[in-house]
PDB file of C-alpha atoms in Angstrom:
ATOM      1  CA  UNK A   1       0.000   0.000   0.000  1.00  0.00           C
ATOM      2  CA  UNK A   2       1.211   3.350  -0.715  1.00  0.00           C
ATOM      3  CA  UNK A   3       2.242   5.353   2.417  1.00  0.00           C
ATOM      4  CA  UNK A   4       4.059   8.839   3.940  1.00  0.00           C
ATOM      5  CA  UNK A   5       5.296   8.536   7.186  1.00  0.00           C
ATOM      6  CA  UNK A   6       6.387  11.663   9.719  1.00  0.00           C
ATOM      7  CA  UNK A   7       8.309   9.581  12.442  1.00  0.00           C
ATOM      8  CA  UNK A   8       8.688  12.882  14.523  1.00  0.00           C
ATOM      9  CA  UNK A   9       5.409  14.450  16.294  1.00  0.00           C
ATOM     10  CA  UNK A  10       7.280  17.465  17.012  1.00  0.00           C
ATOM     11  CA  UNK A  11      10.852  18.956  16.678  1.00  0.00           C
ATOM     12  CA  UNK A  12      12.374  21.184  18.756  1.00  0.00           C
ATOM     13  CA  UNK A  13      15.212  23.621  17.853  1.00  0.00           C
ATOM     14  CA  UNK A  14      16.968  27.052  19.553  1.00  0.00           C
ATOM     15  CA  UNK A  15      16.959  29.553  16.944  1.00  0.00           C
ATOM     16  CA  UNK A  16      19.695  30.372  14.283  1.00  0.00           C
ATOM     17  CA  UNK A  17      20.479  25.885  14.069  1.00  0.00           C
ATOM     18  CA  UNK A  18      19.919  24.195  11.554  1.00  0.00           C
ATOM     19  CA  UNK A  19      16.419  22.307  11.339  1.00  0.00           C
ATOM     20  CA  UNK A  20      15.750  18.454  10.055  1.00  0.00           C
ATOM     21  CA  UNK A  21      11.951  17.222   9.411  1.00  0.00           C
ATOM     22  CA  UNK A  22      11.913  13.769   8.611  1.00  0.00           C
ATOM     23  CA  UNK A  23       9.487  12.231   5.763  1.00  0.00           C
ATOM     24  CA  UNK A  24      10.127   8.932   4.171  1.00  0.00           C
ATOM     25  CA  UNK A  25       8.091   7.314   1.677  1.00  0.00           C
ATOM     26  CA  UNK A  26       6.331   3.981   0.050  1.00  0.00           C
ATOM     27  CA  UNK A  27       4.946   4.184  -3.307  1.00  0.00           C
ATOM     28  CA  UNK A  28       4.512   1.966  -6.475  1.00  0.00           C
ATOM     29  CA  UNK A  29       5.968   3.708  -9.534  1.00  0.00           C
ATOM     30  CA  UNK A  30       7.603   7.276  -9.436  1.00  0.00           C
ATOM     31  CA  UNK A  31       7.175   9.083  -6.660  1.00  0.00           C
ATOM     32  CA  UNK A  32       6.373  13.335  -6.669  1.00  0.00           C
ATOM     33  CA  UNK A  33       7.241  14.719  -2.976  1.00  0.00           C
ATOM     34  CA  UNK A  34       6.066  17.990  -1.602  1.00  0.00           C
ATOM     35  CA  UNK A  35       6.058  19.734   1.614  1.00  0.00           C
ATOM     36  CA  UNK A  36       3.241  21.882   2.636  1.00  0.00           C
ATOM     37  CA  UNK A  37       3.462  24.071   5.673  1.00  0.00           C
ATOM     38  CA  UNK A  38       0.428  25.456   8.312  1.00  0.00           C
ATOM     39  CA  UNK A  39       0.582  27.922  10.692  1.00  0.00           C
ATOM     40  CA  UNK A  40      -2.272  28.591  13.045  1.00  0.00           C
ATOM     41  CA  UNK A  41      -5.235  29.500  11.751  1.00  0.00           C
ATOM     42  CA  UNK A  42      -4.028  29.659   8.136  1.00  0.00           C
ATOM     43  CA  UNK A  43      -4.471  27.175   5.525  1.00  0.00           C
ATOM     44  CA  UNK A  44      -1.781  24.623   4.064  1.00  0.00           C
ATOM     45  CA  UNK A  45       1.025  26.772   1.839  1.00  0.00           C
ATOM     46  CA  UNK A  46       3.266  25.232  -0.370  1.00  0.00           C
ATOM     47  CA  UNK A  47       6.664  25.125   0.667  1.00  0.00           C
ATOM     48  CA  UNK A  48       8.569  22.964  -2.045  1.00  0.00           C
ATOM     49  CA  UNK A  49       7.933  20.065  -4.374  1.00  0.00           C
ATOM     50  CA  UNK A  50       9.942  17.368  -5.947  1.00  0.00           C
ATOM     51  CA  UNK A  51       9.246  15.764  -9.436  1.00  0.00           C
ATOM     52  CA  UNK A  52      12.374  14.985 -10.946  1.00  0.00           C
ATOM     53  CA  UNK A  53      16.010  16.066 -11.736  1.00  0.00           C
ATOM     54  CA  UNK A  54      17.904  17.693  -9.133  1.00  0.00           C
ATOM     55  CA  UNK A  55      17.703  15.760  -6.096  1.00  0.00           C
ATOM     56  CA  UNK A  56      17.965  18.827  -3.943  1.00  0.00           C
ATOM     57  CA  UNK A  57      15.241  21.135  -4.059  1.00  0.00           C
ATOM     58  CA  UNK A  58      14.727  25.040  -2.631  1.00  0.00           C
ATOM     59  CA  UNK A  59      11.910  26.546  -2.070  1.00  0.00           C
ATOM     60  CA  UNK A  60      10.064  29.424  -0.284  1.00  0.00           C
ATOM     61  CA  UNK A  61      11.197  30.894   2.818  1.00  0.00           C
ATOM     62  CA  UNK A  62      15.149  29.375   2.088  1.00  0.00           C
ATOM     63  CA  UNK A  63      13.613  25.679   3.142  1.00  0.00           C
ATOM     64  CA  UNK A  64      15.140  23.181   1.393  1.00  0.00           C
ATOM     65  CA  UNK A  65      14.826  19.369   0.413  1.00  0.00           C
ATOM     66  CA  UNK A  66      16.379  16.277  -0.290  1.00  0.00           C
ATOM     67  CA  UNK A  67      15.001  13.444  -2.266  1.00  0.00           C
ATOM     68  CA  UNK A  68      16.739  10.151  -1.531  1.00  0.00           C
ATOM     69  CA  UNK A  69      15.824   7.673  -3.510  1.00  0.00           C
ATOM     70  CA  UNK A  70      17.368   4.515  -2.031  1.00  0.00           C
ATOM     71  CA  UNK A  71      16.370   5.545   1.406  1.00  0.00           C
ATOM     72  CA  UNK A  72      12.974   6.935   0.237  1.00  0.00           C
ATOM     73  CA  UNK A  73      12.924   9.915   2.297  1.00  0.00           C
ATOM     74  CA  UNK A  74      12.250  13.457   1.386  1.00  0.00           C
ATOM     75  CA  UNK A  75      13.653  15.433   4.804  1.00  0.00           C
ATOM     76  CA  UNK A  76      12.874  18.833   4.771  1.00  0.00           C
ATOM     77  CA  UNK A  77      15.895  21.378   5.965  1.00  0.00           C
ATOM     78  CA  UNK A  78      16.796  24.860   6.853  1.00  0.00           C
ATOM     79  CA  UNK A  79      20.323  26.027   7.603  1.00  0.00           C
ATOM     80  CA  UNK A  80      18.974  28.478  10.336  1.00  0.00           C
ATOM     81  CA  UNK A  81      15.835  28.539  12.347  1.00  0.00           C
ATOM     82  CA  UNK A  82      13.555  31.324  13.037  1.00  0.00           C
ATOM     83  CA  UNK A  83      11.129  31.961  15.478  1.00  0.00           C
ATOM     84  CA  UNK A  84       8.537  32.453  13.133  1.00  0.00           C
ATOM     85  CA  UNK A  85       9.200  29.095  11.548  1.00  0.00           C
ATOM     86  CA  UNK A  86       7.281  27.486  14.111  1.00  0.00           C
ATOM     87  CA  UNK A  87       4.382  25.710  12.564  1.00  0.00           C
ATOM     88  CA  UNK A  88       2.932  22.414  11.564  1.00  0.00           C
ATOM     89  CA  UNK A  89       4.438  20.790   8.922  1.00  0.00           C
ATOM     90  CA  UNK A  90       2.784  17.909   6.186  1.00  0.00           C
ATOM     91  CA  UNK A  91       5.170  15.821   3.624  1.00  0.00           C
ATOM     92  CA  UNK A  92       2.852  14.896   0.841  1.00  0.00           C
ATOM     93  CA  UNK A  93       3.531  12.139  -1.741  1.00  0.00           C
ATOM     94  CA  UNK A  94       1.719  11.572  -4.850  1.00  0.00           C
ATOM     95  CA  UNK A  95       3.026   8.929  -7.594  1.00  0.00           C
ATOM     96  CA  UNK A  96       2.813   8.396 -11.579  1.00  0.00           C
ATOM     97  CA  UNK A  97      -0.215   7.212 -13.167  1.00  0.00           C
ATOM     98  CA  UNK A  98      -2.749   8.298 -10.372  1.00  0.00           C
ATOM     99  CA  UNK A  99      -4.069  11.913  -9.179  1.00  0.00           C
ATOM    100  CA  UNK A 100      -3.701  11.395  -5.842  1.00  0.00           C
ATOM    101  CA  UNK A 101      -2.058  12.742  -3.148  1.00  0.00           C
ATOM    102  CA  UNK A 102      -1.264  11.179   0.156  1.00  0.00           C
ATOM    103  CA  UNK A 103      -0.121  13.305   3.628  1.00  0.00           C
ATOM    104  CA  UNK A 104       1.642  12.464   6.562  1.00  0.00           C
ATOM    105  CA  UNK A 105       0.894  13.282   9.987  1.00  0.00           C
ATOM    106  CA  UNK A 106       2.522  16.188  10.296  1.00  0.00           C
ATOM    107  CA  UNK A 107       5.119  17.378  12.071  1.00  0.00           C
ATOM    108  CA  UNK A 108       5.042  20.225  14.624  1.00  0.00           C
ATOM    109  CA  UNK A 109       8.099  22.485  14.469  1.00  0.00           C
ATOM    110  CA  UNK A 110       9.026  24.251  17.692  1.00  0.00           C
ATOM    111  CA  UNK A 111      11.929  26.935  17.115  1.00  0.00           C
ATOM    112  CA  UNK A 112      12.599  28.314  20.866  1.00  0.00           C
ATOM    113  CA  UNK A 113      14.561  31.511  20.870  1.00  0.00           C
TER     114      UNK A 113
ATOM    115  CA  UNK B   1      -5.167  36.323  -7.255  1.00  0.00           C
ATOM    116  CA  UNK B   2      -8.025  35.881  -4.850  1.00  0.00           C
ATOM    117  CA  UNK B   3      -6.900  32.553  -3.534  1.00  0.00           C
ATOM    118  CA  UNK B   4      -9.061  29.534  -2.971  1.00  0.00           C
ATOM    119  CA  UNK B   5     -12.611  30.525  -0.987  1.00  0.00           C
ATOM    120  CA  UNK B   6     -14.532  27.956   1.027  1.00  0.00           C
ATOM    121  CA  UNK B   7     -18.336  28.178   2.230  1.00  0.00           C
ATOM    122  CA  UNK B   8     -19.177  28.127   4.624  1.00  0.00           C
ATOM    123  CA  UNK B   9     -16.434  28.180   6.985  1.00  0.00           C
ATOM    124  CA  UNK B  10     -18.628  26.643   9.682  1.00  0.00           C
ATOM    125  CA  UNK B  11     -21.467  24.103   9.679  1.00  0.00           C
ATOM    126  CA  UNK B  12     -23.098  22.793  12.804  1.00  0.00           C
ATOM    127  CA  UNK B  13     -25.772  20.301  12.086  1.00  0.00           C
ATOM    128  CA  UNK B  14     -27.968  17.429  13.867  1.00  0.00           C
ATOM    129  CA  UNK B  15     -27.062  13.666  12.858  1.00  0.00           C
ATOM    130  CA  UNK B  16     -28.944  12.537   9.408  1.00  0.00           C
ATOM    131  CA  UNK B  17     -29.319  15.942   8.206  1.00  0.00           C
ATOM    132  CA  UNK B  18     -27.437  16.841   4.597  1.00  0.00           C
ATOM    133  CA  UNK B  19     -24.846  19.554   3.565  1.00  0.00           C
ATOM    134  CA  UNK B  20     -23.111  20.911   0.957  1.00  0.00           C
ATOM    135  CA  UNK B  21     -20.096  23.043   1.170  1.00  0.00           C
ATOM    136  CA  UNK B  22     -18.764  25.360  -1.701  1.00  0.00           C
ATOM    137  CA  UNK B  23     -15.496  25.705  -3.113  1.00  0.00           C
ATOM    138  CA  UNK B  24     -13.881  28.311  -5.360  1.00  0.00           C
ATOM    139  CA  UNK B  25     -10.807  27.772  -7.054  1.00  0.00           C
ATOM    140  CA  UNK B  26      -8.355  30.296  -8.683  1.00  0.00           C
ATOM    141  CA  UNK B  27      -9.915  30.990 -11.559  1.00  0.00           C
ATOM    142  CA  UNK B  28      -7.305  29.673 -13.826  1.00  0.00           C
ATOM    143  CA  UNK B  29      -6.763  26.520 -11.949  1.00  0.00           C
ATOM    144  CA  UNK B  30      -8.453  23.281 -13.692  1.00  0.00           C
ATOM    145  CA  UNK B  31      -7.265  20.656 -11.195  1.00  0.00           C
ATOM    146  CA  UNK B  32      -9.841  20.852  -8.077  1.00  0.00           C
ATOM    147  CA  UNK B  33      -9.346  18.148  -5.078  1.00  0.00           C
ATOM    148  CA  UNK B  34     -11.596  17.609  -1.826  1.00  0.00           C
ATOM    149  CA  UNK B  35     -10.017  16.505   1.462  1.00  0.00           C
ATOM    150  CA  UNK B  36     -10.971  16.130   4.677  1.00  0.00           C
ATOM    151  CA  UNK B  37      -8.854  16.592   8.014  1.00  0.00           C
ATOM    152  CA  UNK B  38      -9.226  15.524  11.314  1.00  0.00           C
ATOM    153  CA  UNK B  39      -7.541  16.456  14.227  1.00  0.00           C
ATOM    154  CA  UNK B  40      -4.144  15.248  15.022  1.00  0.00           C
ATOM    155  CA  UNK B  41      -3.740  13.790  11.163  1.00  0.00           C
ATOM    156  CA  UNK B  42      -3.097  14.929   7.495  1.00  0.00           C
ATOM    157  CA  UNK B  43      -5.526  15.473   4.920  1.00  0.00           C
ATOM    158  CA  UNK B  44      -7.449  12.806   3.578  1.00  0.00           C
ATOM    159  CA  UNK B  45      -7.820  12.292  -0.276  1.00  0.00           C
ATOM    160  CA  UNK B  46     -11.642  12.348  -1.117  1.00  0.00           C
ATOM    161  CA  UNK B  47     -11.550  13.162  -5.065  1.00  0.00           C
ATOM    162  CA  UNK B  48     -10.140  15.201  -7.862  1.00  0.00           C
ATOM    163  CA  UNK B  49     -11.701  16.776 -10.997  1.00  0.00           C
ATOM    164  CA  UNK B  50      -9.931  17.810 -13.670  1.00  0.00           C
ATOM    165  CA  UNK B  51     -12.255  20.515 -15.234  1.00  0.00           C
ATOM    166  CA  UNK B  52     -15.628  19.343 -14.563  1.00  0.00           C
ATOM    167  CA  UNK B  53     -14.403  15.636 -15.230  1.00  0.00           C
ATOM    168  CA  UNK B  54     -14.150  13.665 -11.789  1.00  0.00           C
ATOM    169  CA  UNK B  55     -11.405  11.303 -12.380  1.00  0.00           C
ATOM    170  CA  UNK B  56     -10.676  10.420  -9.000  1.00  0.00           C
ATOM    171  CA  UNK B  57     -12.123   9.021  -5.571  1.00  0.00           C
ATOM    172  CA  UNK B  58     -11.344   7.398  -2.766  1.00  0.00           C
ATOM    173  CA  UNK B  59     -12.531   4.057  -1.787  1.00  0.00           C
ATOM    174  CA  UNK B  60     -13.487   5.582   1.837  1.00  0.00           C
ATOM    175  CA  UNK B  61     -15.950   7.575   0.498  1.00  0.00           C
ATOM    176  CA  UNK B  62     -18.941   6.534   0.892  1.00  0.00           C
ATOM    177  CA  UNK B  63     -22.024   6.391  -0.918  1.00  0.00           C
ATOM    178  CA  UNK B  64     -23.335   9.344   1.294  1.00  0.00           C
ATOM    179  CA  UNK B  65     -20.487  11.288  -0.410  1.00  0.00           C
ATOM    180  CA  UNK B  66     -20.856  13.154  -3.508  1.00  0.00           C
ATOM    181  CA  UNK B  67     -19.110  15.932  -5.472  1.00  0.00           C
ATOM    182  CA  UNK B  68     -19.686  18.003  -8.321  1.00  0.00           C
ATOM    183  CA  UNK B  69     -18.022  20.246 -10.446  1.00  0.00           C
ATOM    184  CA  UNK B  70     -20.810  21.121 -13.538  1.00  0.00           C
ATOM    185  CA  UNK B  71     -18.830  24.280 -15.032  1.00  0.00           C
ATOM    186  CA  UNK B  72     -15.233  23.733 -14.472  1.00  0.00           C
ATOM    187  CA  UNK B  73     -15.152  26.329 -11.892  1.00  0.00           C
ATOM    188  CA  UNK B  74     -16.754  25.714  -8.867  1.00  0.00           C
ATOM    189  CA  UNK B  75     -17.116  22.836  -7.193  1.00  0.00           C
ATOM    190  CA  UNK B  76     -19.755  21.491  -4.423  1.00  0.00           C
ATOM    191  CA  UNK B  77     -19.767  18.641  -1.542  1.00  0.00           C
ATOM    192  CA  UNK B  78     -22.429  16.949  -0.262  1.00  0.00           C
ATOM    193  CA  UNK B  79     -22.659  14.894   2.629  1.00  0.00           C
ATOM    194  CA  UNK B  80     -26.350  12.625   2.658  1.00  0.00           C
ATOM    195  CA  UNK B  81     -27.711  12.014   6.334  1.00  0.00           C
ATOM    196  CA  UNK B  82     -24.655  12.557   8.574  1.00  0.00           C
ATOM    197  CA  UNK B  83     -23.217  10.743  11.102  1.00  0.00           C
ATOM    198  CA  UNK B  84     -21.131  11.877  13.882  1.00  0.00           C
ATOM    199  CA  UNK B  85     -17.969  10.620  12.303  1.00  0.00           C
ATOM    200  CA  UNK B  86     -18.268  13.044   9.914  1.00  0.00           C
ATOM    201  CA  UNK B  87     -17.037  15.791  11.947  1.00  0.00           C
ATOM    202  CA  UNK B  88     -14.112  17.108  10.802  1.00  0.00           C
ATOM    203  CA  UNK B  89     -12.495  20.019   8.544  1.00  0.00           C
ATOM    204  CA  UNK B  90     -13.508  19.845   5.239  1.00  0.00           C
ATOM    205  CA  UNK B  91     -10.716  21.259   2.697  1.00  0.00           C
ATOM    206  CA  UNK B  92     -10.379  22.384  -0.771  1.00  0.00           C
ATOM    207  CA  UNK B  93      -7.265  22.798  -3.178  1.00  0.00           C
ATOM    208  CA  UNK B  94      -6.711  23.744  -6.847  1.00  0.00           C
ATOM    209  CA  UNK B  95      -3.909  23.518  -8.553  1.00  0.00           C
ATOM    210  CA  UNK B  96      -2.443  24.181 -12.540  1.00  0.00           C
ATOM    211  CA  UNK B  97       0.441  21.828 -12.066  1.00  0.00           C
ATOM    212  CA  UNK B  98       1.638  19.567  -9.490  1.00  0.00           C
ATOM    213  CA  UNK B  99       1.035  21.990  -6.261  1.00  0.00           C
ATOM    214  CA  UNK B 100      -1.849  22.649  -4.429  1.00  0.00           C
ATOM    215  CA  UNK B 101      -3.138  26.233  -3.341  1.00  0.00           C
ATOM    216  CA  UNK B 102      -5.890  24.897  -0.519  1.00  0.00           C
ATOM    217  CA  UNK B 103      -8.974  27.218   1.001  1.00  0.00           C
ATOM    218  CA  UNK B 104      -9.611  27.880   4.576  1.00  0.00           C
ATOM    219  CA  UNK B 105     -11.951  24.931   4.774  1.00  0.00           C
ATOM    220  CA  UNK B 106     -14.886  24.156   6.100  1.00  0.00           C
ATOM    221  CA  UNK B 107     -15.202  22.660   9.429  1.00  0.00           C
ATOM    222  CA  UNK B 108     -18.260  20.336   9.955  1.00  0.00           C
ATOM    223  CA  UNK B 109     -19.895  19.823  13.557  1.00  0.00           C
ATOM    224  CA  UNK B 110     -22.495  16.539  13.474  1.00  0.00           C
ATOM    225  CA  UNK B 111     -24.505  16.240  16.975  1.00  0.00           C
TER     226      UNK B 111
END
């Protein structure tokens, strides 16, 4: 069965290190990663996507991504925390030959200053 | 770019009643998915039109479930004679390409 899995209910981190949120993977076929991003009372936002090429991926707010193919994982990472960073975080897989998209559990992000 | 609107936001409603929710996608956006959220996990996959086509659904929907699309634009939810289950937010994306722009949502109270 295809699944997303967020090992980590929450991760803490003291502003200005670097950040890790885990988010590894089972799919038939080719897999097309994304991270989405929700802060409180706000919808999901798009944060970055992988389809193909370039294994690492940037995208908004200087978050990052790494797609891993032989350890199926798609961890999301930022070189320096912010405060304002803090917010609940969704890896979101969806595969070739089928519309749909599957998300984790999410993954609450603490930065403490 | 208005962004992706959702009505209503709130819905409180006795057991075995029906509802419908609203969705408006960005206007150029042809891709429109449903979801639904509970507390504590990630959005479920209900379905996906492409257009006013529905190409996809999810085998956990039941037949109390239905959605419509009958323009291309907007798109509507309904939810036959409701059960308590069926509490939970109720969310809208569109989408051009691969990522998804989602609405506020709807959250559904069944008592």
């Amino acid at each position: 069965a295809q699944s997303v899995a967020q090992p980590e209910d929450q991760v803490n981190v003291a502003e200005g290190n670097p950040l890790t949120v885990k988010c590894t993977y089972s799919v038939s076929g080719n897999p097309y990663l994304f991270w989405y991003v929700q802060y409180p009372n706000r919808g999901l936002q798009f944060l970055l996507k992988y389809i193909t090429g370039d294994n690492l991926v940037k995208g908004s707010y200087g978050f990052e991504a790494e797609f891993n193919k032989s350890q199926t994982s798609f961890h999301l990472k930022k070189p320096s925390a912010l405060v304002s960073d803090s917010a609940l975080y969704f890896c979101a897989v969806r595969w070739s030959g089928t519309y749909k998209y599957i998300f984790g559990t999410g993954t609450r992000l603490k930065v403490l200053a | 770019d208005t962004g992706v609107s959702q009505d209503p936001r709130h819905k409180i409603t006795k057991r075995g009643q029906n509802v419908t929710f609203r969705c408006d996608p960005i206007s150029e956006h042809n891709r429109l998915y449903w979801y639904r959220q509970t507390l504590g996990q990630g959005p479920e996959f209900l379905t996906y039109f492409q257009n006013e086509a529905q190409l996809e659904k999810s085998r956990l929907l039941s037949d109390r479930f239905s959605a419509e699309r009958p323009k291309g634009s907007f798109s509507t939810l309904e939810i036959q004679r409701t059960e308590q289950g069926d509490s939970a937010m109720y969310l809208c994306a569109s989408s051009a390409s691969y990522e998804q722009y989602f609405g506020p949502g709807t959250r559904l109270t069944v008592t």
